Short mmCIF file of C-alpha atoms in Angstrom, two decimals:
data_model
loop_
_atom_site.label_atom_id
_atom_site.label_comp_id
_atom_site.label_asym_id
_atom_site.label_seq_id
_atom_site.Cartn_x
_atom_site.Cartn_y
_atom_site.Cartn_z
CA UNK A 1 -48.31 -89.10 -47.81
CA UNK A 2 -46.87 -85.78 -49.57
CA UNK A 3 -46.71 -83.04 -47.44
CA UNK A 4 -46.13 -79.12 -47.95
CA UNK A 5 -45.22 -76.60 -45.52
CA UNK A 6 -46.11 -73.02 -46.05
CA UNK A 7 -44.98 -70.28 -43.52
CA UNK A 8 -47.39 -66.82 -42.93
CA UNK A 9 -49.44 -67.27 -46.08
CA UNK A 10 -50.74 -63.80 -47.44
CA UNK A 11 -53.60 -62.89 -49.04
CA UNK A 12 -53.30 -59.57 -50.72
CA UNK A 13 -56.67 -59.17 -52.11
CA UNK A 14 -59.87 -60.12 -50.11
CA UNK A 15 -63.11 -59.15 -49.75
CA UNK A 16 -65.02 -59.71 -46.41
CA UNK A 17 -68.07 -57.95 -46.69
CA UNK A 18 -69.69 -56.97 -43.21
CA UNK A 19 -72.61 -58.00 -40.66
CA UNK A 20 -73.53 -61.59 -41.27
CA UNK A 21 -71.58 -62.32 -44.37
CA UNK A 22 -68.56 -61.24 -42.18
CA UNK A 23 -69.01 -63.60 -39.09
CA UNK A 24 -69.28 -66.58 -41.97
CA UNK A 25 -66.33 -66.58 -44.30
CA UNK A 26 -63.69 -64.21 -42.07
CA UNK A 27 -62.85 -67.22 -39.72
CA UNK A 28 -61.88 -69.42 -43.20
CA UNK A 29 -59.39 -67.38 -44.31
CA UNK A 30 -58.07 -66.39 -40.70
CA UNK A 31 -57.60 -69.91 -40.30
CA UNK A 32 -54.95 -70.33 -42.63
CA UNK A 33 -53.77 -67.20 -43.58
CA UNK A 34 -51.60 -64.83 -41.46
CA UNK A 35 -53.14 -61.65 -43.16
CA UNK A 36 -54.98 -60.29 -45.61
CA UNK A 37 -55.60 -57.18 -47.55
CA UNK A 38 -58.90 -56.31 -46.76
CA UNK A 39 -60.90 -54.43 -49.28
CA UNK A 40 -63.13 -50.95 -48.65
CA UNK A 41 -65.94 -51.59 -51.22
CA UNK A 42 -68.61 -51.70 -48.77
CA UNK A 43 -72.05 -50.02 -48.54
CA UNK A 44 -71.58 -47.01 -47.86
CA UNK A 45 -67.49 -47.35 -49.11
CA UNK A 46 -64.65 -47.08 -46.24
CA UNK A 47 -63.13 -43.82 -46.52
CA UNK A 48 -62.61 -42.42 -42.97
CA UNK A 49 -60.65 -42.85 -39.92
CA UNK A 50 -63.60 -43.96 -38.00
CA UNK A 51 -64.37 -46.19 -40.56
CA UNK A 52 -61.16 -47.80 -40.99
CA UNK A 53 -61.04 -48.78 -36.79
CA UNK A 54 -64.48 -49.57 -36.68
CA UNK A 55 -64.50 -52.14 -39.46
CA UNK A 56 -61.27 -53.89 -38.50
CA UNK A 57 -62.84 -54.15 -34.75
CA UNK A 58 -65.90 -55.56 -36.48
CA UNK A 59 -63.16 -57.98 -38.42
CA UNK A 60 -61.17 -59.01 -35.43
CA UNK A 61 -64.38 -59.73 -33.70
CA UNK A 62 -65.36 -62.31 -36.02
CA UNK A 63 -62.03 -63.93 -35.99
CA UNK A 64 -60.95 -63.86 -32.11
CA UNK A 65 -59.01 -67.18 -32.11
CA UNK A 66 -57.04 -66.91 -34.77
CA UNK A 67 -53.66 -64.99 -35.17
CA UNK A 68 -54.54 -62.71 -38.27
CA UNK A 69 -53.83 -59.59 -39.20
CA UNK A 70 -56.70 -57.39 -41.31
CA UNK A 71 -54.12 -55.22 -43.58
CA UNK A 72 -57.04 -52.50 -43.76
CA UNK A 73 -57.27 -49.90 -46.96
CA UNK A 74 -59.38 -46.89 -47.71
CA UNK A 75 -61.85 -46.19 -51.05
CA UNK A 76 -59.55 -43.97 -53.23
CA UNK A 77 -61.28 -40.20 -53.04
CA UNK A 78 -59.04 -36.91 -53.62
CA UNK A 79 -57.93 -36.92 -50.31
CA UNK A 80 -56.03 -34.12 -48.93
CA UNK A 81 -52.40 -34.97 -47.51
CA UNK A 82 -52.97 -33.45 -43.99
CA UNK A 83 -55.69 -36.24 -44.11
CA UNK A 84 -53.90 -39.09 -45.10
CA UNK A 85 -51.52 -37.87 -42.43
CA UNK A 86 -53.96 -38.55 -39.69
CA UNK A 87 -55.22 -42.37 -40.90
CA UNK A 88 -51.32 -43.29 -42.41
CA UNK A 89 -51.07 -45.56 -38.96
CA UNK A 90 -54.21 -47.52 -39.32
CA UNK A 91 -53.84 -48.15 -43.19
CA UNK A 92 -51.50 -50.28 -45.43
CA UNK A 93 -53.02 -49.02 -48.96
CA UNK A 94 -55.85 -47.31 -50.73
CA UNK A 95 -58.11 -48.93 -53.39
CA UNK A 96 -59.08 -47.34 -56.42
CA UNK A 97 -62.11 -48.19 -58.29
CA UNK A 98 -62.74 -47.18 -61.68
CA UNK A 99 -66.60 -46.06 -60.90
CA UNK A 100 -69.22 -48.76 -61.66
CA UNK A 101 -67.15 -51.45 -62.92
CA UNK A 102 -67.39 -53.65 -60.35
CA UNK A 103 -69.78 -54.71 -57.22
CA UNK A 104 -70.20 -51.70 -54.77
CA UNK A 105 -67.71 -49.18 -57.20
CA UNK A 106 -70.69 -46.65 -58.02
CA UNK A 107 -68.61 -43.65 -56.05
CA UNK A 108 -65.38 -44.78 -57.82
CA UNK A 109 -63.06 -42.54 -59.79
CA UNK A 110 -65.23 -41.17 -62.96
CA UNK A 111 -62.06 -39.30 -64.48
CA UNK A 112 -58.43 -40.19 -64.52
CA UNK A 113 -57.64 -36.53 -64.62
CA UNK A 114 -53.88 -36.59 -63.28
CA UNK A 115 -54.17 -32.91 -62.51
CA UNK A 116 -56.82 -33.67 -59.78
CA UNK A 117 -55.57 -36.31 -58.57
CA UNK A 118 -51.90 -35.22 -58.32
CA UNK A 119 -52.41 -33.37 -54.87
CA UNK A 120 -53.37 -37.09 -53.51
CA UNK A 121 -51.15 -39.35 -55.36
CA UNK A 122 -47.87 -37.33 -54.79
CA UNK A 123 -49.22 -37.08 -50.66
CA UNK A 124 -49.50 -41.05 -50.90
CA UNK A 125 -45.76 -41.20 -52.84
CA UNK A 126 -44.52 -38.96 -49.83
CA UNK A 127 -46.06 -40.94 -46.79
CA UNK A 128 -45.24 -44.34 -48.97
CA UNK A 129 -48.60 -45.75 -49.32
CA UNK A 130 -49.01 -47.95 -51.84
CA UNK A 131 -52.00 -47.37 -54.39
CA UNK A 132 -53.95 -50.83 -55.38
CA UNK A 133 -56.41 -50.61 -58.06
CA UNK A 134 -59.01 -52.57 -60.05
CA UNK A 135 -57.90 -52.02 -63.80
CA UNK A 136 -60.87 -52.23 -65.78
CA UNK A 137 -62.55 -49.44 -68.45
CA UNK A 138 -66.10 -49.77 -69.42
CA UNK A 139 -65.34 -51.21 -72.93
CA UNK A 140 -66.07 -54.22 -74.64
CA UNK A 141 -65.95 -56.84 -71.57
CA UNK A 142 -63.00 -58.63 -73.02
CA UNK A 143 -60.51 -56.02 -73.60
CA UNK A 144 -61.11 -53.98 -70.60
CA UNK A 145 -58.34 -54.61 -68.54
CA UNK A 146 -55.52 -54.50 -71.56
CA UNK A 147 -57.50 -50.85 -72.65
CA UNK A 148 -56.59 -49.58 -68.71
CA UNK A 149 -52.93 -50.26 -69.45
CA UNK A 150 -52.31 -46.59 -70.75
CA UNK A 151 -53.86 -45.40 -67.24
CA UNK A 152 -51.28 -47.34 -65.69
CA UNK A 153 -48.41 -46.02 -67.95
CA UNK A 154 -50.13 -42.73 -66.61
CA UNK A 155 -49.57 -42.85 -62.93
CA UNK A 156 -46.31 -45.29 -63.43
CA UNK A 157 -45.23 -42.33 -65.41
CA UNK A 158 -46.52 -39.29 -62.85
CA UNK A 159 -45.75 -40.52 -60.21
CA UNK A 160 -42.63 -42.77 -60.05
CA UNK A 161 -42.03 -42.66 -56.47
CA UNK A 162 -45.86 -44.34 -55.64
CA UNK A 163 -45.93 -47.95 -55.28
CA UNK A 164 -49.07 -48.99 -57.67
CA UNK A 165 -50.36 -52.86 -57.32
CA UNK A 166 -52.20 -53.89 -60.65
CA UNK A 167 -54.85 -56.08 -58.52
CA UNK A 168 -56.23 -59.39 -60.06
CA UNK A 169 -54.19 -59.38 -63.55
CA UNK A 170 -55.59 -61.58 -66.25
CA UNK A 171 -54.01 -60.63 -69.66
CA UNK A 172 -50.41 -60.83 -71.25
CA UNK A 173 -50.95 -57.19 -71.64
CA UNK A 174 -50.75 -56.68 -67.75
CA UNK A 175 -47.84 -59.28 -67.49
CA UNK A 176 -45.64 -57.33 -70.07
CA UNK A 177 -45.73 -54.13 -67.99
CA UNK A 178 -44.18 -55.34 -64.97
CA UNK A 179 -41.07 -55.01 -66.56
CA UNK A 180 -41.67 -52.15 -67.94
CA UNK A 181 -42.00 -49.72 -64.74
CA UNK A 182 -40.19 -50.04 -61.98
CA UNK A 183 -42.90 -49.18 -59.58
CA UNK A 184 -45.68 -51.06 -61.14
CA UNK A 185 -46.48 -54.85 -59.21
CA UNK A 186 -49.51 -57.03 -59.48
CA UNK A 187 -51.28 -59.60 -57.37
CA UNK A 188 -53.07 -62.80 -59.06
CA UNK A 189 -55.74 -64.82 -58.27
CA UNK A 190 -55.65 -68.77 -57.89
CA UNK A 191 -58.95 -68.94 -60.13
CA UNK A 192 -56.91 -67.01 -62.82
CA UNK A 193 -54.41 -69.85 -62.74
CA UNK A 194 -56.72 -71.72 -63.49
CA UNK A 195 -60.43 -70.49 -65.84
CA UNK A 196 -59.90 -69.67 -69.42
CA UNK A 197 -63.66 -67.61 -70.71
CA UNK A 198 -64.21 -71.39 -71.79
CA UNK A 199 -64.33 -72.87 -68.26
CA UNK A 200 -67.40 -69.88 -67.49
CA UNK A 201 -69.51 -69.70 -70.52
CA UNK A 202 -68.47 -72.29 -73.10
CA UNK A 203 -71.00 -74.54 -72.37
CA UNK A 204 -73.35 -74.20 -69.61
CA UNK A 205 -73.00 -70.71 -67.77
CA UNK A 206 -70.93 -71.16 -64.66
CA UNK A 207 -72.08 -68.76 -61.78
CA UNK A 208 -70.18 -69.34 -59.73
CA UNK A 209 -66.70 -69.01 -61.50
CA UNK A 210 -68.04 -65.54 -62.68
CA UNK A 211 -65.90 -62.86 -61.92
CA UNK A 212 -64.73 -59.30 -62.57
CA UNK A 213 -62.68 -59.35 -64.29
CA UNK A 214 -63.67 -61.69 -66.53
CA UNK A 215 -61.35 -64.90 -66.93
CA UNK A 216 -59.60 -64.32 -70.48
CA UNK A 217 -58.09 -66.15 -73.05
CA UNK A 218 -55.52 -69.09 -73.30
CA UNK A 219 -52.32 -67.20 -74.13
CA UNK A 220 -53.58 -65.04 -71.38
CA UNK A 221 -53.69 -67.93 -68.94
CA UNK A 222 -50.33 -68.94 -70.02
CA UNK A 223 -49.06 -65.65 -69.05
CA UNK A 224 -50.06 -65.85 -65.47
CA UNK A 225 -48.88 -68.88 -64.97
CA UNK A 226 -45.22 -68.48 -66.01
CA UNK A 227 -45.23 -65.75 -63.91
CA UNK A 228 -46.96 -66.92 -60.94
CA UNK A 229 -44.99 -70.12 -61.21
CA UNK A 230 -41.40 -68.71 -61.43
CA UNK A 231 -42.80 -66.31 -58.59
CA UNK A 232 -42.14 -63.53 -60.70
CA UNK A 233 -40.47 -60.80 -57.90
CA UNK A 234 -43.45 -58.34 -58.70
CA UNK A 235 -46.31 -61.07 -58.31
CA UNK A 236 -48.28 -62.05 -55.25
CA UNK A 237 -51.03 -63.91 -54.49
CA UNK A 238 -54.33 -61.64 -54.06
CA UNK A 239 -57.36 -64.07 -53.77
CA UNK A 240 -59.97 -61.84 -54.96
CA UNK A 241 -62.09 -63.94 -52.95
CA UNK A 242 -65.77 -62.30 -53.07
CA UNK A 243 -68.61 -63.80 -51.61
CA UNK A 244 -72.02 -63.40 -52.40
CA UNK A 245 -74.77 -65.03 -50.90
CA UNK A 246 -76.79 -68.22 -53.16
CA UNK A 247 -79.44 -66.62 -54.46
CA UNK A 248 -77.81 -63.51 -55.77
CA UNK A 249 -75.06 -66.04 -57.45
CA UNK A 250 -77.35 -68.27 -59.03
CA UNK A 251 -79.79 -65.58 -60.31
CA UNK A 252 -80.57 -63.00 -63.17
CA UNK A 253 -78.35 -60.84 -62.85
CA UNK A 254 -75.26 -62.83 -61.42
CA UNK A 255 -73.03 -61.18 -59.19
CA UNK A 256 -69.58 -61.26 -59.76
CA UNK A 257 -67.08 -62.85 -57.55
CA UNK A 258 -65.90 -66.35 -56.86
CA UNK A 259 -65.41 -67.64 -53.48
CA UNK A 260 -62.23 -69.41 -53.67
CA UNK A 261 -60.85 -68.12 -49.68
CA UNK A 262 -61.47 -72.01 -47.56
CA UNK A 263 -59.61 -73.93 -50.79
CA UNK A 264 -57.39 -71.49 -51.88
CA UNK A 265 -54.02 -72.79 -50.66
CA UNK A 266 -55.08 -76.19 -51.48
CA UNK A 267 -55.39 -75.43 -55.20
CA UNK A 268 -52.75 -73.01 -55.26
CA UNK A 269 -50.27 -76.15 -53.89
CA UNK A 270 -52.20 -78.49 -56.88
CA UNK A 271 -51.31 -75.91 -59.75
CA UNK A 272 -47.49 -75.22 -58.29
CA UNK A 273 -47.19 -79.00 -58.08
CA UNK A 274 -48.59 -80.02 -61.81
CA UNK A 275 -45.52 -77.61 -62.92
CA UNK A 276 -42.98 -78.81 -60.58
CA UNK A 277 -42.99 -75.44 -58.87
CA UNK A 278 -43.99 -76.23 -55.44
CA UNK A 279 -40.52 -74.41 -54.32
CA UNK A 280 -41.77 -71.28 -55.41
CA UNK A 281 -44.95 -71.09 -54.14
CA UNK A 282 -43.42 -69.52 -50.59
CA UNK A 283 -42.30 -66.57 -52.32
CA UNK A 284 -45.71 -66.01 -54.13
CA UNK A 285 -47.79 -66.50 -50.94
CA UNK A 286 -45.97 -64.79 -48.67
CA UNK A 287 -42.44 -63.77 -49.03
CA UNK A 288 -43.41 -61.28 -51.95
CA UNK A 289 -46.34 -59.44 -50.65
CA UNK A 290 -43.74 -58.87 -47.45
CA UNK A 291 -40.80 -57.40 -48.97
CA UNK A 292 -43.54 -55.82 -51.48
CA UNK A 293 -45.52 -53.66 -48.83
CA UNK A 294 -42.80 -54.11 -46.14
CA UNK A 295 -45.20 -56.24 -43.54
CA UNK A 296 -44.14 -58.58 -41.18
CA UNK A 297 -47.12 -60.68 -40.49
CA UNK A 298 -48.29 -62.90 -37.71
CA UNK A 299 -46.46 -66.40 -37.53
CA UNK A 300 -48.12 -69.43 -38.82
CA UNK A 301 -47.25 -72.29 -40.33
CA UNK A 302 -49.14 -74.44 -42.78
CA UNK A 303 -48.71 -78.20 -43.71
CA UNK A 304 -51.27 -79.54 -46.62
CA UNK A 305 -51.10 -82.72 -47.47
CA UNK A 306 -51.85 -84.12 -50.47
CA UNK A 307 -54.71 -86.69 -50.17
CA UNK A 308 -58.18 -86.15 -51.77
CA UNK A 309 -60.36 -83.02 -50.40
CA UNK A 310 -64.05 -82.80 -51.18
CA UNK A 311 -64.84 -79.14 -51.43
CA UNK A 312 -68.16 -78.59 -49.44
CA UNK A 313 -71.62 -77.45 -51.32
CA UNK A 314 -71.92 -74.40 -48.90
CA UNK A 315 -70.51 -72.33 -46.40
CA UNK A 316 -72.90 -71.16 -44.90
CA UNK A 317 -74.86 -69.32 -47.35
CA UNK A 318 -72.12 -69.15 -49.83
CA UNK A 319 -71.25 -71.63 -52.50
CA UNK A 320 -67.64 -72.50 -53.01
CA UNK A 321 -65.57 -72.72 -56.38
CA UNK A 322 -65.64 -76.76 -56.70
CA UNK A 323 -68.69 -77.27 -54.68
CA UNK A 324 -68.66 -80.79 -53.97
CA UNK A 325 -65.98 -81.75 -56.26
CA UNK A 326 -62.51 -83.41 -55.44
CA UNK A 327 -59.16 -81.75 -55.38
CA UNK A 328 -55.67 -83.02 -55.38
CA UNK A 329 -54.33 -81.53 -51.90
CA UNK A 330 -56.30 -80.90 -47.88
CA UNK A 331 -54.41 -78.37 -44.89
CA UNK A 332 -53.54 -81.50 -42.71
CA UNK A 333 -52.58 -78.67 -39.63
CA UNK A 334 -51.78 -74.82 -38.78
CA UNK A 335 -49.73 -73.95 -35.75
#
């Protein structure tokens, strides 16, 4: 039987949630995963100190036989630099939401003013934390993300010395400018690697492989994967994996996210394999994101093997990406 070995897989973009939806689906990513960038969009938002060490000892709690590491991140506000001095320690980036655009983003950023925001963004270029951020506008659903590019040009452009991570990328637009500025990187998601628009609403609506942002179109597809696949020195895997419960999923009114976090290694090894990439995918689940944000995350190797894998209908109260369909590859162990 095939077998691959992955060493301290990273996921650099994951969402968690809190109470009950925490103590479900933290365990299934701490199981294979050394780490993970855990995202602040909660209700009400992280954004202080206390915050920050509560949540992570509410994260740890739910995962206390596992070695994992919650990379923990603040909601982007005009912070002052005396007060990013104080939580610097406890954090390895700040989010920034564009307000409203996505679930729990209503106190995002309303205006990319650079004059406001310089006092913040310079403090975060000083103390080296990196800025990750969900680039959408509030245009015309398909062309939001390639519209936010100039923002991006923006604070590539202002502020050269701040490391800025273009989270979930899903257009040819985004691809091109990581070339383009040297401080720019990007994280992508395994369903990106795989949805075109098609795969969500060309026939029946698909719930649950809606998103934010939205899966695009082919050529866009095509551009993730070449650069995913020849682990592109600016790309890292970022799951994006959101859980919602059911009923909100399959509802009016769908809520965005797909809940990819328990098969996400498994597909990732099915795409890199189809392509004769399987070499690279080290470097895009791990050995990026490390040299990337300078992290040195807890040991753990992987071995999936590749035999058939039914993906369960639930867990727990959240429905998977694949429910109860077969993939290509299973984790055989983690040690």
């Amino acid at each position: 039987m095939k077998t691959h070995t992955l060493l301290m897989p990273l996921d650099m973009h994951l969402h968690l949630r809190d109470a009950v939806m925490l103590e479900n689906v933290a365990p299934l990513t701490a199981y294979s995963f050394s780490g993970a960038i855990i995202m602040p969009n909660l209700v009400p938002p992280v954004t202080t100190l206390e915050d920050v060490k509560a949540y992570k000892k509410r994260i740890m709690a739910a995962v206390p036989n596992d070695f994992f590491e919650p990379y923990m991140t603040l909601f982007y506000k005009n912070y002052d630099k005396k007060f990013l001095e104080s939580v610097v320690d406890e954090i390895t980036a700040i989010k920034l939401y564009p307000a409203g655009i996505t679930t729990n983003s209503e106190d995002g950023v309303s205006s990319f003013d650079i004059e406001e925001m310089r006092p913040t963004l310079e403090a975060m270029s000083e103390l080296e934390i990196p800025l990750c951020v969900h680039g959408e506008t509030d245009g015309f659903v398909m062309d939001r993300e390639a519209e936010f590019m100039s923002i991006y040009e923006l604070l590539a452009t202002n502020f050269p010395n701040l490391k800025i991570i273009m989270e979930h990328i899903t257009t040819k637009a985004a691809v091109d400018m990581l070339d383009k500025y040297e401080n720019l990187y990007a994280t992508i998601t395994v369903h990106h690697l795989i949805l075109t628009l098609d795969d969500v609403v060309g026939g029946m609506m698909m719930p649950h492989l809606f998103c934010k942002p939205i899966a695009k179109r082919p050529e866009d597809l095509d551009a993730l994967l070449n650069v995913a696949l020849e682990a592109h020195p600016k790309v890292m895997f970022g799951s994006d994996s959101a859980p919602h419960p059911q009923d909100k999923k399959e509802a009016c009114g769908c809520a965005a996210g797909v809940f990819t976090a328990p098969i996400a290694l498994q597909l990732l090894c099915e795409i890199f394999e189809q392509y004769g990439k399987l070499d690279n995918l080290q470097e895009f689940v791990s050995d990026n994101a490390q040299r990337i944000y300078g992290i040195c995350p807890e040991f753990k190797e992987v071995t999936l093997e590749k035999r058939t894998f039914v993906v369960p209908e639930t867990y727990g109260s959240v429905v998977p990406m694949y429910a109860g369909e077969a993939i290509a590859w299973a984790i055989e162990s983690v040690d």
